[in-house]
Amino acid sequence: MEPYTFTWIFVITLIFAFLDAYSIGANDVANSFATSVGSRSLKLWQAVCIALFTEAGGAILLGASTTDTIKNKIINPNLFAKTPELLMQGFMCALIASSTWVMFATYMGWPVSTSHSIVGAIAGVGISAYGIDTVDWTWNGMIKIIASWFISPAVAGLVAAAIFLITKYGVLRRQDSLKAGIYAIPWYFGFALSIMAFYIILKNGKYSIVSVDVDLSSGKYIVKGDWGITMAILAGIFVLIVGVCFLFVVPFFKRSLIDEEDLKWYHIFYIFAVPKQPINENLVKNLKTQFTPDEIEQAEDDAEEGLVTAEKTAVPTEDNDDHMNTSPAAIAKKAGSKVTGLLKNSLFMDVATAQGRNAAEMHAVAVRHDNKTEYLFSFLQVCTAAFASFGHGSNDVANAIGPLAATYSIWQTGKVTSKTGVEIWILIYGAVGIDLGLALYGYNIMKSLGNNLTYHSPSRGFTMEFGAALTVITASFLGLPVSTTHCITGATIAVGLCNGSMKSVNWLMFAWILFSWILTVPLAGLGAGLLFAFTTRGGRF
């Protein structure tokens, strides 16, 4: 084909790639942040603000490696060498099917794997085009991807459980857990941020100190670069972070939690210059309200009672008048009210309260820990939430922009090439779609998860996110498109079981999650395959 022909396919692919990225933000990213918001370490609008930067950062810095897997290693692009326009059309159909399924699942409140969805859709196109042999079923292709779906939740669960048990017996169950936690926090910060730096350094790229390549013939990873310099840099970062924490963070928490001084968050940056502050008389009460389930449930009951009262006392006459009024001012007023309502739901909904409904019996099994100690981990969880979001951006942006990158390359060159770079604007385009999906519709998935799956607290949430993030970022740098949904779910279940009782996990909800996972690959593949068959072999008018 000639370059810059079949522009209509490229335009439709561009539109549905953005919709796919939007659905990823509304489903996968929301699923990841449900832990932080559920433990009340972050409010919904704070999670959105963090994701605006970390999702984009992960997509731009680490997204290209996984994108190559999505667009080149599921089906053999060389089969379409003589008809590149068919491959363009195939990727278009894959994105239409994947984005439609994920958006439907998001609407229903099902946390599905967007990695499953796009991989299944592309495989469906390949089977529809040239039969089942089109898909690479070897370990270097589809089999490795399928295996990672089962391995990733198990690995994330083991890592998260190990971190939580170390925290549980090293800090939370100590006689003076608050003091132990204050002195442990610098080490947690040091490890978390150093590991994040480690994977940035390992990014495959022109300016990497070390890199990882894959020998496709043997399936082995080849590590190159100067590991001495890498380890020296990481050691320096670790020492710097731990030192800064002992100089500023430890004194801040000693004064605010042990001495109970009424310090502001910004005092941490110049804590040695802050004079002694008055006692914070509401500290214990505020922490109990924030982290104790009984207080949260009471607040929920009060809120529902107030809502019922407001509905009973509401006067419908004014609303009816506004409904009948078709003046431009009235239309603008109604439009403004709808926009305000959308923003309240998408940015300011009390997701943690919505998550806690009908979970009292399950939460009663979980062991509660000192609220002051839990408060320490809420700061750490903000760090791991950003870490997890960075990992998500690096891995899941490929689900939307992988097919777009391939389509753009074919449209631009007129031929199929297996080795094409991913343009920076494509990475940014996908990152913007992910951010908007979380900001405008992420609450719908968040309110269905978190505390409804198992009891969440900052210490538990930190280990869940950290275990999942380690698994996702490791897979990203190895070029494996693992499911963020599987990782965070595996980590959540494993940490929940650390309570020592099977009753601490909502197994019915977990069964529904598994059911949605099972449906995703066949439905996305069937939809994409049928759409491709209809558009390429259907009747012409």
Coordinates of C-alpha atoms in Angstrom, one line a residue:
M1 CA 0.0 0.0 0.0
E2 CA 1.0 3.6 -0.5
P3 CA 2.0 5.7 2.6
Y4 CA -0.7 7.8 4.1
T5 CA -3.5 5.9 2.6
F6 CA -6.4 4.3 4.5
T7 CA -6.4 7.3 6.7
W8 CA -9.9 6.5 8.0
I9 CA -8.6 3.3 9.6
F10 CA -5.9 5.3 11.4
V11 CA -8.4 7.9 12.6
I12 CA -10.8 5.3 14.0
T13 CA -7.8 3.5 15.6
L14 CA -6.7 6.8 17.2
I15 CA -10.2 7.4 18.6
F16 CA -10.6 3.9 20.1
A17 CA -7.0 3.8 21.4
F18 CA -7.9 6.9 23.5
L19 CA -11.2 5.2 24.6
D20 CA -9.2 2.1 25.5
A21 CA -6.7 4.2 27.5
Y22 CA -9.7 5.9 29.2
S23 CA -11.2 2.6 30.2
I24 CA -7.8 1.5 31.5
G25 CA -7.7 4.5 33.8
A26 CA -11.3 4.0 34.9
N27 CA -10.8 0.2 35.6
D28 CA -7.2 -0.8 36.1
V29 CA -5.8 2.4 37.7
A30 CA -8.9 2.7 39.9
N31 CA -8.4 -0.8 41.0
S32 CA -4.8 0.0 42.0
F33 CA -5.8 3.1 43.9
A34 CA -8.8 1.4 45.7
T35 CA -6.3 0.2 48.3
S36 CA -5.0 3.6 49.2
V37 CA -8.4 5.3 49.1
G38 CA -10.0 2.4 51.0
S39 CA -7.5 2.7 53.9
R40 CA -8.2 6.5 53.9
S41 CA -4.5 7.2 53.4
L42 CA -5.6 9.1 50.3
K43 CA -8.7 10.9 49.4
L44 CA -10.1 10.3 45.9
W45 CA -9.0 13.7 44.5
Q46 CA -5.5 13.2 46.0
A47 CA -5.2 9.8 44.2
V48 CA -6.2 11.5 41.0
C49 CA -3.6 14.2 41.4
I50 CA -0.8 11.6 42.1
A51 CA -1.9 9.6 39.0
L52 CA -1.7 12.7 36.8
F53 CA 2.1 12.7 37.2
T54 CA 3.1 9.1 38.0
E55 CA 1.0 7.4 35.3
A56 CA 2.4 9.7 32.6
G57 CA 5.9 9.3 34.0
G58 CA 5.7 5.5 34.0
A59 CA 4.3 5.4 30.5
I60 CA 6.9 7.7 29.0
L61 CA 10.0 6.3 30.8
L62 CA 9.2 2.6 30.8
G63 CA 6.2 2.1 28.5
A64 CA 8.0 1.4 25.2
S65 CA 9.3 -2.0 26.1
T66 CA 5.9 -3.5 26.9
T67 CA 4.4 -1.8 23.9
D68 CA 6.7 -3.8 21.7
T69 CA 5.4 -7.0 23.1
I70 CA 1.8 -6.0 22.5
K71 CA 2.2 -4.9 18.9
N72 CA 4.7 -7.5 17.7
K73 CA 4.8 -10.7 19.7
I74 CA 1.2 -11.9 19.9
I75 CA 0.6 -12.4 16.2
N76 CA 3.3 -12.6 13.5
P77 CA 3.1 -9.3 11.6
N78 CA 5.0 -10.7 8.7
L79 CA 1.9 -12.7 7.7
F80 CA 0.4 -9.3 6.7
A81 CA 3.5 -8.1 4.7
K82 CA 1.6 -8.1 1.4
T83 CA -1.6 -6.6 2.8
P84 CA -0.5 -4.1 5.5
E85 CA -3.9 -2.4 5.4
L86 CA -5.5 -5.7 6.8
L87 CA -3.1 -5.5 9.8
M88 CA -4.2 -1.9 10.3
Q89 CA -7.8 -2.9 10.2
G90 CA -7.1 -5.8 12.5
F91 CA -5.6 -3.5 15.2
M92 CA -8.5 -1.2 14.7
C93 CA -11.0 -4.0 15.4
A94 CA -8.9 -5.2 18.4
L95 CA -9.1 -1.8 20.0
I96 CA -12.8 -1.4 19.3
A97 CA -13.5 -4.8 20.9
S98 CA -11.1 -4.3 23.9
S99 CA -12.3 -0.8 24.7
T100 CA -16.0 -1.7 24.4
W101 CA -15.6 -4.7 26.8
V102 CA -13.6 -2.9 29.4
M103 CA -16.0 0.1 29.4
F104 CA -18.9 -2.3 29.8
A105 CA -17.1 -4.1 32.7
T106 CA -16.3 -0.7 34.3
Y107 CA -20.0 0.3 34.1
M108 CA -20.9 -2.9 35.7
G109 CA -18.3 -2.5 38.4
W110 CA -16.2 -5.5 37.4
P111 CA -12.4 -5.1 37.8
V112 CA -11.2 -6.9 34.6
S113 CA -7.7 -7.2 33.2
T114 CA -7.1 -4.8 30.3
S115 CA -4.0 -6.8 29.5
H116 CA -6.3 -9.8 29.0
S117 CA -8.6 -7.8 26.9
I118 CA -6.2 -6.4 24.3
V119 CA -4.1 -9.6 24.1
G120 CA -7.3 -11.7 23.6
A121 CA -8.6 -9.2 21.0
I122 CA -5.4 -9.2 19.0
A123 CA -5.3 -13.0 19.1
G124 CA -8.9 -13.1 17.9
V125 CA -8.0 -10.9 14.9
G126 CA -5.1 -13.2 14.0
I127 CA -7.2 -16.3 14.2
S128 CA -10.0 -14.7 12.1
A129 CA -7.5 -13.6 9.5
Y130 CA -5.3 -16.6 9.0
G131 CA -6.3 -19.3 11.4
I132 CA -5.1 -20.4 14.8
D133 CA -1.5 -20.8 13.6
T134 CA -1.3 -17.0 13.2
V135 CA -0.9 -16.6 16.9
D136 CA 2.6 -17.4 18.4
W137 CA 1.8 -20.2 20.8
T138 CA 5.4 -20.7 21.9
W139 CA 6.9 -19.7 25.2
N140 CA 8.3 -16.6 23.6
G141 CA 4.8 -15.5 22.5
M142 CA 1.3 -16.2 23.9
I143 CA 2.2 -18.9 26.3
K144 CA 4.6 -16.7 28.3
I145 CA 1.9 -14.0 28.4
I146 CA -0.7 -16.5 29.6
A147 CA 1.7 -17.9 32.2
S148 CA 2.4 -14.4 33.6
W149 CA -1.3 -13.9 34.3
F150 CA -1.2 -16.8 36.8
I151 CA 2.3 -16.3 38.1
S152 CA 2.0 -12.6 38.7
P153 CA -0.8 -12.7 41.3
A154 CA 1.0 -15.5 43.1
V155 CA 4.3 -13.7 43.2
A156 CA 2.7 -10.4 44.2
G157 CA 0.8 -12.2 47.0
L158 CA 3.9 -13.8 48.3
V159 CA 5.9 -10.6 48.2
A160 CA 3.1 -8.6 49.9
A161 CA 2.5 -11.2 52.5
A162 CA 6.3 -11.4 53.4
I163 CA 6.5 -7.6 53.7
F164 CA 3.4 -7.5 55.9
L165 CA 4.5 -10.3 58.2
I166 CA 7.9 -8.5 58.7
T167 CA 6.0 -5.3 59.5
K168 CA 3.4 -7.1 61.7
Y169 CA 6.0 -8.8 64.0
G170 CA 8.7 -6.2 63.6
V171 CA 6.6 -3.2 64.3
L172 CA 2.9 -3.6 64.8
R173 CA 3.0 -6.2 67.6
R174 CA 5.9 -4.7 69.5
Q175 CA 5.2 -3.5 73.0
D176 CA 5.9 0.1 71.9
S177 CA 4.8 -0.2 68.3
L178 CA 4.7 3.6 67.8
K179 CA 8.4 4.0 68.7
A180 CA 9.4 1.0 66.6
G181 CA 7.4 2.3 63.7
I182 CA 9.0 5.8 63.8
Y183 CA 12.5 4.3 63.6
A184 CA 11.4 1.8 60.9
I185 CA 9.9 4.3 58.6
P186 CA 13.2 5.7 57.2
W187 CA 14.3 2.2 56.2
Y188 CA 10.9 1.5 54.5
F189 CA 11.2 4.8 52.6
G190 CA 14.8 4.0 51.7
F191 CA 14.0 0.5 50.2
A192 CA 10.9 1.7 48.4
L193 CA 12.4 4.7 46.7
S194 CA 15.7 2.9 45.9
I195 CA 13.9 0.0 44.2
M196 CA 11.9 2.5 42.1
A197 CA 15.2 4.2 41.1
F198 CA 16.7 0.8 40.3
Y199 CA 14.0 0.0 37.7
I200 CA 14.3 3.5 36.1
I201 CA 18.1 2.8 35.7
L202 CA 17.3 -0.6 34.2
K203 CA 15.0 0.9 31.6
N204 CA 16.0 -0.2 28.1
G205 CA 17.0 2.8 26.2
K206 CA 19.8 5.0 24.8
Y207 CA 20.8 6.5 28.1
S208 CA 20.5 3.4 30.4
I209 CA 23.5 2.5 32.5
V210 CA 22.4 -1.1 32.3
S211 CA 19.9 -2.8 30.0
V212 CA 18.2 -6.1 29.4
D213 CA 17.7 -7.7 26.0
V214 CA 15.9 -10.9 25.0
D215 CA 17.4 -13.6 22.8
L216 CA 14.3 -14.7 21.0
S217 CA 15.9 -18.0 19.8
S218 CA 16.6 -19.2 23.3
G219 CA 14.2 -17.0 25.4
K220 CA 17.1 -16.0 27.6
Y221 CA 17.6 -12.5 29.1
I222 CA 20.9 -10.8 28.4
V223 CA 22.0 -8.3 30.9
K224 CA 24.4 -5.6 29.8
G225 CA 26.1 -2.6 31.3
D226 CA 28.1 -1.4 34.3
W227 CA 26.6 -3.0 37.4
G228 CA 29.2 -1.5 39.6
I229 CA 28.2 2.1 38.8
T230 CA 24.5 1.1 39.1
M231 CA 24.9 -0.4 42.6
A232 CA 27.0 2.6 43.7
I233 CA 24.2 5.0 42.6
L234 CA 21.5 2.9 44.3
A235 CA 23.6 2.8 47.5
G236 CA 24.0 6.5 47.4
I237 CA 20.2 7.0 46.9
F238 CA 19.4 4.7 49.8
V239 CA 21.8 6.4 52.2
L240 CA 20.6 9.8 51.2
I241 CA 16.9 8.9 51.7
V242 CA 17.4 7.2 55.0
G243 CA 19.6 10.0 56.3
V244 CA 17.0 12.7 55.3
C245 CA 14.3 10.7 57.0
F246 CA 16.2 10.4 60.3
L247 CA 17.0 14.1 60.2
F248 CA 13.5 15.4 59.4
V249 CA 10.8 12.6 59.4
V250 CA 11.7 10.9 62.7
P251 CA 11.8 14.2 64.8
F252 CA 8.5 15.3 63.2
F253 CA 6.7 12.1 64.1
K254 CA 8.2 12.1 67.6
R255 CA 6.8 15.5 68.3
S256 CA 3.4 15.1 66.5
L257 CA 2.6 11.5 67.8
I258 CA 4.5 10.9 71.0
D259 CA 4.5 14.5 72.4
E260 CA 1.2 15.1 70.5
E261 CA 2.2 18.6 69.4
D262 CA -0.2 20.3 67.0
L263 CA 2.2 20.4 64.0
K264 CA 1.3 21.1 60.4
W265 CA 2.5 18.9 57.5
Y266 CA 4.9 21.5 56.2
H267 CA 6.7 21.7 59.5
I268 CA 8.5 18.5 58.5
F269 CA 10.8 20.5 56.1
Y270 CA 12.2 22.7 58.9
I271 CA 11.3 20.8 62.0
F272 CA 14.4 21.9 64.0
A273 CA 13.3 25.5 63.6
V274 CA 9.7 25.0 64.8
P275 CA 9.2 26.1 68.4
K276 CA 7.2 23.9 70.8
Q277 CA 3.5 23.8 69.7
P278 CA 0.3 23.5 71.8
I279 CA -1.0 20.0 72.5
N280 CA -3.3 18.6 69.8
E281 CA -6.2 17.6 72.0
N282 CA -8.2 16.1 69.1
L283 CA -5.4 13.8 67.9
V284 CA -6.6 10.5 69.3
K285 CA -10.2 11.3 68.4
N286 CA -9.3 12.2 64.8
L287 CA -7.2 9.1 64.3
K288 CA -9.9 6.9 65.7
T289 CA -12.5 8.4 63.4
Q290 CA -10.2 7.9 60.4
F291 CA -9.0 4.4 61.0
T292 CA -11.5 2.6 63.3
P293 CA -14.3 0.8 61.3
D294 CA -16.9 1.4 64.0
E295 CA -16.4 5.1 63.7
I296 CA -16.6 4.9 59.9
E297 CA -19.8 2.9 60.0
Q298 CA -21.4 5.4 62.4
A299 CA -20.4 8.3 60.1
E300 CA -21.9 6.3 57.2
D301 CA -25.2 5.8 59.1
D302 CA -25.3 9.5 60.0
A303 CA -24.7 10.5 56.4
E304 CA -27.5 8.2 55.2
E305 CA -29.9 9.4 57.8
G306 CA -29.2 13.0 56.8
L307 CA -29.7 12.1 53.2
V308 CA -33.1 10.6 53.9
T309 CA -34.1 13.7 55.9
A310 CA -33.0 16.0 53.1
E311 CA -35.1 14.0 50.6
K312 CA -38.2 14.1 52.8
T313 CA -38.0 17.9 53.3
A314 CA -37.1 18.6 49.7
V315 CA -39.7 20.8 47.8
P316 CA -40.2 19.5 44.2
T317 CA -41.9 22.6 42.9
E318 CA -38.7 24.5 42.2
D319 CA -37.2 21.5 40.4
N320 CA -40.4 21.2 38.3
D321 CA -40.2 24.9 37.4
D322 CA -36.6 24.6 36.4
H323 CA -37.5 21.5 34.3
M324 CA -40.1 23.4 32.4
N325 CA -38.0 26.5 32.0
T326 CA -36.2 26.3 28.6
S327 CA -34.5 29.7 28.7
P328 CA -30.8 29.8 28.0
A329 CA -30.1 30.8 31.6
A330 CA -32.0 27.8 32.9
I331 CA -30.4 25.4 30.5
A332 CA -27.0 26.7 31.5
K333 CA -27.9 26.3 35.2
K334 CA -29.0 22.7 34.7
A335 CA -25.8 22.0 32.7
G336 CA -23.7 23.5 35.5
S337 CA -25.5 21.4 38.1
K338 CA -24.8 18.2 36.1
V339 CA -21.1 19.1 35.7
T340 CA -20.9 19.9 39.5
G341 CA -22.5 16.5 40.3
L342 CA -20.1 14.7 38.0
L343 CA -17.1 16.4 39.6
K344 CA -18.4 15.5 43.1
N345 CA -18.7 11.9 42.2
S346 CA -15.5 11.6 40.2
L347 CA -13.2 13.6 42.6
F348 CA -14.9 14.0 46.0
M349 CA -16.9 10.9 46.6
D350 CA -16.3 9.3 50.0
V351 CA -15.1 6.0 48.5
A352 CA -13.9 4.5 51.7
T353 CA -17.4 4.7 53.2
A354 CA -19.0 3.2 50.1
Q355 CA -16.4 0.4 50.2
G356 CA -17.3 -0.6 53.8
R357 CA -20.9 -1.5 53.3
N358 CA -22.0 -4.9 54.4
A359 CA -18.5 -5.9 55.5
A360 CA -18.8 -5.6 59.3
E361 CA -18.5 -9.4 59.9
M362 CA -15.4 -9.7 57.7
H363 CA -13.8 -6.7 59.2
A364 CA -14.4 -8.0 62.7
V365 CA -12.0 -10.9 62.1
A366 CA -9.1 -8.6 61.2
V367 CA -6.7 -7.6 64.0
R368 CA -6.6 -3.8 64.7
H369 CA -3.4 -2.1 65.5
D370 CA -2.5 1.2 67.2
N371 CA -4.0 4.1 65.3
K372 CA -0.9 6.2 65.8
T373 CA 1.3 3.5 64.3
E374 CA -1.1 3.1 61.4
Y375 CA -0.9 6.8 60.8
L376 CA 2.8 6.4 60.2
F377 CA 2.1 4.0 57.4
S378 CA -0.4 6.3 55.8
F379 CA 2.5 8.5 54.8
L380 CA 4.4 5.5 53.5
Q381 CA 1.4 4.3 51.6
V382 CA 1.3 7.6 49.6
C383 CA 4.8 6.8 48.5
T384 CA 3.9 3.2 47.5
A385 CA 0.7 4.5 45.8
A386 CA 2.9 6.7 43.6
F387 CA 5.2 3.7 43.1
A388 CA 2.4 1.4 42.1
S389 CA 0.9 4.1 39.7
F390 CA 4.3 4.5 38.1
G391 CA 4.5 0.8 37.5
H392 CA 1.0 0.7 36.2
G393 CA 1.8 3.5 33.7
S394 CA 4.9 1.7 32.5
N395 CA 3.0 -1.6 31.9
D396 CA -0.7 -0.9 31.0
V397 CA -0.2 2.1 28.6
A398 CA 1.0 -0.5 26.1
N399 CA -2.5 -2.1 26.1
A400 CA -3.9 1.0 24.4
I401 CA -1.0 2.4 22.4
G402 CA 0.6 -0.8 21.2
P403 CA -1.9 -1.3 18.4
L404 CA -1.9 2.4 17.7
A405 CA 1.8 2.5 17.4
A406 CA 1.7 -0.3 14.8
T407 CA -1.1 1.3 12.9
Y408 CA 0.7 4.6 12.8
S409 CA 3.9 3.0 11.5
I410 CA 2.0 1.2 8.7
W411 CA 0.0 4.3 7.8
Q412 CA 3.2 6.4 7.7
T413 CA 5.4 3.9 5.8
G414 CA 3.0 1.8 3.8
K415 CA 4.5 -1.5 5.0
V416 CA 4.7 -3.9 7.9
T417 CA 7.9 -3.7 10.0
S418 CA 8.5 -5.6 13.2
K419 CA 11.0 -3.1 14.5
T420 CA 9.5 0.4 14.9
G421 CA 10.0 2.9 17.6
V422 CA 7.2 4.3 19.7
E423 CA 6.7 8.0 19.1
I424 CA 6.7 10.1 22.3
W425 CA 3.4 11.7 21.4
I426 CA 1.8 8.3 21.3
L427 CA 3.0 7.6 24.9
I428 CA 1.7 11.0 26.0
Y429 CA -1.6 10.4 24.2
G430 CA -2.1 7.1 26.1
A431 CA -1.1 8.6 29.4
V432 CA -3.6 11.5 29.0
G433 CA -6.4 9.0 28.3
I434 CA -5.5 6.9 31.4
D435 CA -5.5 10.0 33.6
L436 CA -8.8 11.2 32.4
G437 CA -10.4 7.8 32.9
L438 CA -9.3 7.7 36.5
A439 CA -10.4 11.3 37.1
L440 CA -13.8 11.1 35.6
Y441 CA -15.0 7.5 36.2
G442 CA -12.5 5.7 38.4
Y443 CA -14.8 6.0 41.5
N444 CA -17.2 3.4 40.0
I445 CA -14.6 0.6 40.4
M446 CA -13.1 1.9 43.6
K447 CA -16.3 1.8 45.5
S448 CA -16.8 -1.9 44.6
L449 CA -13.3 -3.0 45.9
G450 CA -10.9 -2.2 48.7
N451 CA -12.6 -2.8 52.1
N452 CA -15.3 -4.9 50.4
L453 CA -12.6 -7.6 49.5
T454 CA -10.8 -7.6 52.9
Y455 CA -10.1 -5.2 55.7
H456 CA -7.8 -2.3 54.8
S457 CA -5.5 -0.2 57.0
P458 CA -2.5 1.9 56.0
S459 CA 0.0 -0.8 57.1
R460 CA -1.9 -3.5 55.1
G461 CA -2.4 -1.2 52.1
F462 CA 1.3 -0.3 52.0
T463 CA 2.3 -3.9 51.8
M464 CA -0.4 -4.7 49.2
E465 CA 0.7 -1.9 46.9
F466 CA 4.4 -2.4 47.4
G467 CA 4.2 -6.2 46.6
A468 CA 2.0 -5.5 43.5
A469 CA 4.2 -2.6 42.3
L470 CA 7.4 -4.7 42.6
T471 CA 5.8 -7.4 40.4
V472 CA 4.4 -5.0 37.8
I473 CA 7.5 -3.0 37.3
T474 CA 9.7 -6.1 37.2
A475 CA 7.5 -7.5 34.5
S476 CA 7.5 -4.2 32.6
F477 CA 11.3 -4.1 32.4
L478 CA 11.3 -7.8 31.2
G479 CA 8.8 -7.0 28.5
L480 CA 5.9 -9.0 30.0
P481 CA 2.4 -7.4 29.9
V482 CA 1.2 -8.7 33.2
S483 CA -2.1 -7.8 34.6
T484 CA -2.1 -5.0 37.3
T485 CA -5.5 -6.2 38.3
H486 CA -4.2 -9.7 39.0
C487 CA -1.2 -8.4 40.9
I488 CA -3.1 -6.1 43.3
T489 CA -5.8 -8.7 43.8
G490 CA -3.3 -11.4 44.6
A491 CA -1.5 -9.0 47.0
T492 CA -4.8 -8.1 48.7
I493 CA -6.0 -11.6 49.2
A494 CA -2.6 -12.7 50.6
V495 CA -2.4 -9.9 53.1
G496 CA -6.0 -10.5 54.1
L497 CA -5.2 -14.1 54.8
C498 CA -2.4 -13.0 57.1
N499 CA -5.1 -12.2 59.6
G500 CA -5.2 -16.0 60.2
S501 CA -8.7 -16.7 59.2
M502 CA -10.4 -17.6 55.9
K503 CA -13.3 -15.3 57.0
S504 CA -11.2 -12.3 56.6
V505 CA -11.6 -12.4 52.8
N506 CA -14.8 -11.9 50.8
W507 CA -14.6 -15.1 48.8
L508 CA -17.9 -14.4 47.0
M509 CA -16.6 -11.1 45.6
F510 CA -13.3 -12.8 44.7
A511 CA -15.3 -15.5 42.8
W512 CA -17.0 -12.8 40.8
I513 CA -13.6 -11.2 40.0
L514 CA -12.3 -14.5 38.8
F515 CA -15.4 -15.0 36.7
S516 CA -14.9 -11.6 35.0
W517 CA -11.2 -12.6 34.3
I518 CA -12.3 -15.8 32.7
L519 CA -14.8 -14.0 30.4
T520 CA -12.4 -11.3 29.3
V521 CA -10.1 -13.2 26.9
P522 CA -12.8 -15.2 25.0
L523 CA -15.3 -12.3 24.8
A524 CA -12.7 -9.7 23.6
G525 CA -11.2 -12.3 21.1
L526 CA -14.6 -13.3 19.8
G527 CA -15.7 -9.7 19.4
A528 CA -12.6 -8.6 17.6
G529 CA -12.5 -11.7 15.4
L530 CA -16.1 -11.3 14.4
L531 CA -15.7 -7.6 13.7
F532 CA -12.7 -8.2 11.6
A533 CA -14.4 -11.0 9.6
F534 CA -17.5 -8.8 9.0
T535 CA -15.5 -5.8 7.9
T536 CA -13.2 -7.7 5.6
R537 CA -15.4 -10.5 4.3
G538 CA -18.9 -9.1 4.6
G539 CA -21.0 -7.9 1.7
R540 CA -20.1 -4.7 0.0
F541 CA -22.7 -2.1 -1.0

